[in-house]
Short mmCIF file of C-alpha atoms in Angstrom, two decimals:
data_model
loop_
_atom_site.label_atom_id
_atom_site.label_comp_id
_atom_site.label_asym_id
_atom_site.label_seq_id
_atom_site.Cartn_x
_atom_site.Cartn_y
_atom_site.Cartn_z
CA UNK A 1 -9.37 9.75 -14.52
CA UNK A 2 -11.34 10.91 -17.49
CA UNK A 3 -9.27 10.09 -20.69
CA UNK A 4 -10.79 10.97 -24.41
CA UNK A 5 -7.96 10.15 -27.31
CA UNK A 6 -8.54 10.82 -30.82
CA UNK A 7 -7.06 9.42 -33.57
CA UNK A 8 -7.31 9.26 -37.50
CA UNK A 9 -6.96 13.01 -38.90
CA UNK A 10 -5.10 13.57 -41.67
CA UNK A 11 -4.74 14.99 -44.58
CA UNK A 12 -7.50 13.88 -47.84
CA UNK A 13 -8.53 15.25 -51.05
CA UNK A 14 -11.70 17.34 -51.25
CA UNK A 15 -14.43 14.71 -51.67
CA UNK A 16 -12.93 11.92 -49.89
CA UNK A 17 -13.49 10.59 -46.32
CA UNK A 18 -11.77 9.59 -43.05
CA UNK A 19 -12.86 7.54 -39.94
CA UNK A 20 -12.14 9.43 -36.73
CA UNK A 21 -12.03 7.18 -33.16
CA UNK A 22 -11.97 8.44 -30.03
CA UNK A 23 -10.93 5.68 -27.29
CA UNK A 24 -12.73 6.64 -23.91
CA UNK A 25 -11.27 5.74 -20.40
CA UNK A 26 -12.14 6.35 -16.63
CA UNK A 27 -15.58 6.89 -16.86
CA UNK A 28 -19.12 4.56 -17.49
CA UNK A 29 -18.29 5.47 -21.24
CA UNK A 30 -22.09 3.28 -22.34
CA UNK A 31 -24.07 5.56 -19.57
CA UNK A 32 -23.15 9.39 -21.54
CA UNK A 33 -24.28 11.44 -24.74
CA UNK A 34 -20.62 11.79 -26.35
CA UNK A 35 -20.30 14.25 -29.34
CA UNK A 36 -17.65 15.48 -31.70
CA UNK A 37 -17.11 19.39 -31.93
CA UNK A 38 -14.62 20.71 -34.49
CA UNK A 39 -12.29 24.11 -34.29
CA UNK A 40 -11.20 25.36 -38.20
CA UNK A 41 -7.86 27.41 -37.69
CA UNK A 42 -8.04 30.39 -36.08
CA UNK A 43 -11.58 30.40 -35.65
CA UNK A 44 -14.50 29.30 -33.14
CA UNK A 45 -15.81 26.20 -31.67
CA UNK A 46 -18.83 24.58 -33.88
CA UNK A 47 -20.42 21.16 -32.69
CA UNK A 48 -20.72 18.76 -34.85
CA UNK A 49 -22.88 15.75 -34.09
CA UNK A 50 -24.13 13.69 -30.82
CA UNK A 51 -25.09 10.44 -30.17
CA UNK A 52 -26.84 8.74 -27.17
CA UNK A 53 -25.09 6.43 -24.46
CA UNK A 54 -27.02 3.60 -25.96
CA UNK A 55 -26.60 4.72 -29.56
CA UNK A 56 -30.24 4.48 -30.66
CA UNK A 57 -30.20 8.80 -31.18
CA UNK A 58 -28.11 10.79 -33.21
CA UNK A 59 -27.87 14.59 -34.66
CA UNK A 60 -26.03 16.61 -36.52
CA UNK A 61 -24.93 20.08 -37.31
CA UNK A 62 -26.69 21.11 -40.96
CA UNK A 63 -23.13 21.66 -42.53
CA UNK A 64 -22.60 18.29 -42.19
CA UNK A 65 -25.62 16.32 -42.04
CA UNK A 66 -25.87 13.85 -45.01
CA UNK A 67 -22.00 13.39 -45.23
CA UNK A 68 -20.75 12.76 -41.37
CA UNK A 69 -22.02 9.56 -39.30
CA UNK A 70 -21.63 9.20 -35.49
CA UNK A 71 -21.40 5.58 -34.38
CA UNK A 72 -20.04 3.87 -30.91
CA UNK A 73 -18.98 0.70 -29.75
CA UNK A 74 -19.71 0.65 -25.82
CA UNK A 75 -18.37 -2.62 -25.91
CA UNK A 76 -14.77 -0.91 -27.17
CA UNK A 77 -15.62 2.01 -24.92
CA UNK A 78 -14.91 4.07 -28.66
CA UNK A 79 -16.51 6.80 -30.20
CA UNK A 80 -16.58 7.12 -34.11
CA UNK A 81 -16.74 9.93 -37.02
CA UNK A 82 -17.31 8.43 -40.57
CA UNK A 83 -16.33 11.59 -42.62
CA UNK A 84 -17.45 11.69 -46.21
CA UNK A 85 -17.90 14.04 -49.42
CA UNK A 86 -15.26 15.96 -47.70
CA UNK A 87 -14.67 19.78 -48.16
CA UNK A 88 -12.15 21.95 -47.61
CA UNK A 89 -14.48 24.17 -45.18
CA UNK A 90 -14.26 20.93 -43.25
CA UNK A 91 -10.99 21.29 -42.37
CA UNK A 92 -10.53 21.35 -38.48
CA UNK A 93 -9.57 20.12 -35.37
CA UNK A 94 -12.06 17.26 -34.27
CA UNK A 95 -12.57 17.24 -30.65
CA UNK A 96 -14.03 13.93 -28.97
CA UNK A 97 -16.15 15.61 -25.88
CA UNK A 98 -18.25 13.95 -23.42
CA UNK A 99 -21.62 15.73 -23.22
CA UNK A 100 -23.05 15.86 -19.80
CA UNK A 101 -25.19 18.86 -19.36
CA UNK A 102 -21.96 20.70 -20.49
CA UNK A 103 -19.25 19.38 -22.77
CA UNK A 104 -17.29 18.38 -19.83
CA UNK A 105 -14.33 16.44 -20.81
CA UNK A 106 -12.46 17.02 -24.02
CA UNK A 107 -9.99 15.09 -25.89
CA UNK A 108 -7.12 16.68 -27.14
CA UNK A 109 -7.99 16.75 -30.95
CA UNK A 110 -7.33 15.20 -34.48
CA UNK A 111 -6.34 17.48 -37.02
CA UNK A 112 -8.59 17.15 -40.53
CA UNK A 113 -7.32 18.98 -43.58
CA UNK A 114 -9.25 18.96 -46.92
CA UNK A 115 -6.88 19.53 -49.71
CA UNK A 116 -5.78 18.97 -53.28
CA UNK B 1 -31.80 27.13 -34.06
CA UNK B 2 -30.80 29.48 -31.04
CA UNK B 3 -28.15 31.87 -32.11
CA UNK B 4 -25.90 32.92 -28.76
CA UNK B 5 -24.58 36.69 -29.19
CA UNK B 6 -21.63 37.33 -27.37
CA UNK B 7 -20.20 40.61 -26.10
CA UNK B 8 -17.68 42.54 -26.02
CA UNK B 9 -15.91 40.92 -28.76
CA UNK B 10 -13.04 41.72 -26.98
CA UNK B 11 -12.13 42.90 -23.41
CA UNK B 12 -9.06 44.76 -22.70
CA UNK B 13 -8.74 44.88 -18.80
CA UNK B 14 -5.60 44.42 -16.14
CA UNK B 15 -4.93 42.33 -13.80
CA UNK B 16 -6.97 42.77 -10.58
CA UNK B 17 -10.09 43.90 -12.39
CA UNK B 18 -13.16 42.43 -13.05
CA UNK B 19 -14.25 41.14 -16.13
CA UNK B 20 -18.50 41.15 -17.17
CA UNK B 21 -18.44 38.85 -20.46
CA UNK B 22 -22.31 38.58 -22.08
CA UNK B 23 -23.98 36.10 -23.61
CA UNK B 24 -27.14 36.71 -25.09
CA UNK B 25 -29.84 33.90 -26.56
CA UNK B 26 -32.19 34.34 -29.72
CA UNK B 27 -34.36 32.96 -28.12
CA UNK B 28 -35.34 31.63 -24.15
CA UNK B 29 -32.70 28.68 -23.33
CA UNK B 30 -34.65 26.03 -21.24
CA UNK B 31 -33.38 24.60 -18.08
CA UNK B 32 -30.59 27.42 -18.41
CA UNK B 33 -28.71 25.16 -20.64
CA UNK B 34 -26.06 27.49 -20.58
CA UNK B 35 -22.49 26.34 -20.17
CA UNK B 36 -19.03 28.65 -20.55
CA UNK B 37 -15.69 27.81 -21.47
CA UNK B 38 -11.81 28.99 -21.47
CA UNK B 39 -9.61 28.57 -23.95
CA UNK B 40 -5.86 29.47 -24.31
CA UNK B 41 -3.60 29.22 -27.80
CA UNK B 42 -2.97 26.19 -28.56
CA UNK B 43 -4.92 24.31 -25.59
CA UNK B 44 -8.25 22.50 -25.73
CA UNK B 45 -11.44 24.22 -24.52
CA UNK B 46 -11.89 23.43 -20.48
CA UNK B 47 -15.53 23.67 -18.81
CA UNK B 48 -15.97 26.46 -16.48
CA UNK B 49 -19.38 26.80 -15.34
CA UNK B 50 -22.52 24.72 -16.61
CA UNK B 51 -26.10 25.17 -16.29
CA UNK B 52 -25.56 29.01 -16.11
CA UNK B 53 -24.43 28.84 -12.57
CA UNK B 54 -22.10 25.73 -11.31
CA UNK B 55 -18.99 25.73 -11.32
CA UNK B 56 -17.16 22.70 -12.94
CA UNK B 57 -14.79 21.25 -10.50
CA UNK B 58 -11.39 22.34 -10.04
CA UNK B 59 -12.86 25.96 -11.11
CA UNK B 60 -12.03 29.11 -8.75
CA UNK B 61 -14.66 30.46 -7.45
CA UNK B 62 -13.52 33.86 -8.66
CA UNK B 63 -15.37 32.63 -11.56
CA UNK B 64 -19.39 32.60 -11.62
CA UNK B 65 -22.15 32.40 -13.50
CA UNK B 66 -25.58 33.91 -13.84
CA UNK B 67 -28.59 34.38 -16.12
CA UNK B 68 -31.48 32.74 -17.35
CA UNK B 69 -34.44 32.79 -20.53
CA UNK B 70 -31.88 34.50 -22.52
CA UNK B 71 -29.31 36.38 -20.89
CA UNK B 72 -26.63 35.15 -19.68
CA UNK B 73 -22.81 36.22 -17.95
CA UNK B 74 -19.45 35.23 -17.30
CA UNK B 75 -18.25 37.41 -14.24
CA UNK B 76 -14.68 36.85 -13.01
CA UNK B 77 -14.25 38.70 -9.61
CA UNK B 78 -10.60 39.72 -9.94
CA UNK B 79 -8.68 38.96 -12.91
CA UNK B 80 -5.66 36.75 -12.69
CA UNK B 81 -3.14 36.90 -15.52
CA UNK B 82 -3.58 32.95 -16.15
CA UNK B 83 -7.13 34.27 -16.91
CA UNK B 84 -6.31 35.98 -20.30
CA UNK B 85 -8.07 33.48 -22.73
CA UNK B 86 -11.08 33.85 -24.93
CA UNK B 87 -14.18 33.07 -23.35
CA UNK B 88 -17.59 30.46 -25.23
CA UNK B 89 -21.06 30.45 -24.12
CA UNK B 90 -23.02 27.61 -25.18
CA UNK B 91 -26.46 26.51 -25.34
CA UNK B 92 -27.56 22.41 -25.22
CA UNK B 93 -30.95 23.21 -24.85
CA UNK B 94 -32.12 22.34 -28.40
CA UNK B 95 -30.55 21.27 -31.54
CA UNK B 96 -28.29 22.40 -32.94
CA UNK B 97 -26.12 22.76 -30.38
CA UNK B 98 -24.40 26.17 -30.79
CA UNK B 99 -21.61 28.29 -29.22
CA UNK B 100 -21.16 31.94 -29.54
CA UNK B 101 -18.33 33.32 -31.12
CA UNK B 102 -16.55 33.93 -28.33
CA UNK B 103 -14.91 36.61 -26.43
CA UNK B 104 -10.92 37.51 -26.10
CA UNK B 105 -10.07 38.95 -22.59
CA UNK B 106 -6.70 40.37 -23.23
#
């Protein structure tokens, strides 16, 4: 079966970074989009970035775009989040999804709090 | 960017009724890239319907789908009471991605 886990939240200083990973199971993990999608507390679901099954094609959300980096290793069957220049309106649960015409899987989350 | 509009805000029904939730595009989505999703406290999002009008599996089919260009709805036949959740629309048509803000059946 589908299995998405997250790891690598925490808790850092406005300004500083974090590397999220999402280890990806049961599923041709090279042959989908995958994308990270964030929930702040008590609020709504925002995407945050996509990249292709090969890797060659990324985006991002504006808020983040200059500061965040999506990366993969197919090899690892792993998903990455390079988080930098953080800020506390950052601060969120990061969801690992895999994006196939819907966000169809979901991991459970990594928890990313920005503050002094 | 498309901006998805969502309404009600929030849906006070009963068990046994039927719920109309509404999702409405700033502009035409292409392809009906138009997915919805459920989410309780506490639990991750789950897929309910994608491309408008399929049904993700495992879903009941008291839950469907319609729409298209930029209107779009969540209809759920007969509420159950593990249905109380708030509701997403979302739109992968073009980038940015975006969800709506949601909708609370309670």
């Amino acid at each position: 079966q589908v299995q998405l886990v997250e790891s690598g939240g925490g808790l850092v200083k406005p300004g500083g970074s974090l590397r999220l990973s999402c280890a990806a199971s049961g599923f041709a993990f090279s042959d989908y989009f995958m994308a990270w999608a964030r929930q702040a507390p008590g609020k709504g679901l925002e995407w945050v970035s996509y990249i292709t099954g090969p890797g060659t094609s990324t985006d991002y959300a504006d808020s983040v775009k200059g500061r965040f980096t999506i990366s993969r290793d197919n090899a690892k069957n792993s998903l990455y989040l390079q988080l930098n220049s953080l800020r506390a309106e950052d601060s969120a649960v990061y969801y690992c999804v895999r994006a196939n015409y819907a966000f169809d899987y979901w991991g459970q989350g990594t928890l990313v709090t920005v503050s002094s | 960017e498309i901006v998805l509009t969502q309404s009600p805000g929030t849906l006070s029904l009963s068990p046994g009724e039927r719920a109309t939730l509404s999702c409405r595009a700033s502009q035409s989505v292409s392809n009906n890239y138009v997915d919805w999703y459920q989410q309780k406290p506490g639990q991750t999002p789950r897929l309910l319907i994608y491309l408008a009008s399929n049904r993700a599996t495992g879903i009941p089919d008291r839950f469907s789908g319609s729409g298209s260009g930029t209107d779009f709805t969540l209809t759920i036949s007969r509420l159950e009471p593990e249905d109380f959740a708030v509701y997403y629309c979302q739109q992968l048509a073009n980038s940015p991605w975006t969800f709506g803000q949601g909708t609370q059946v309670e």
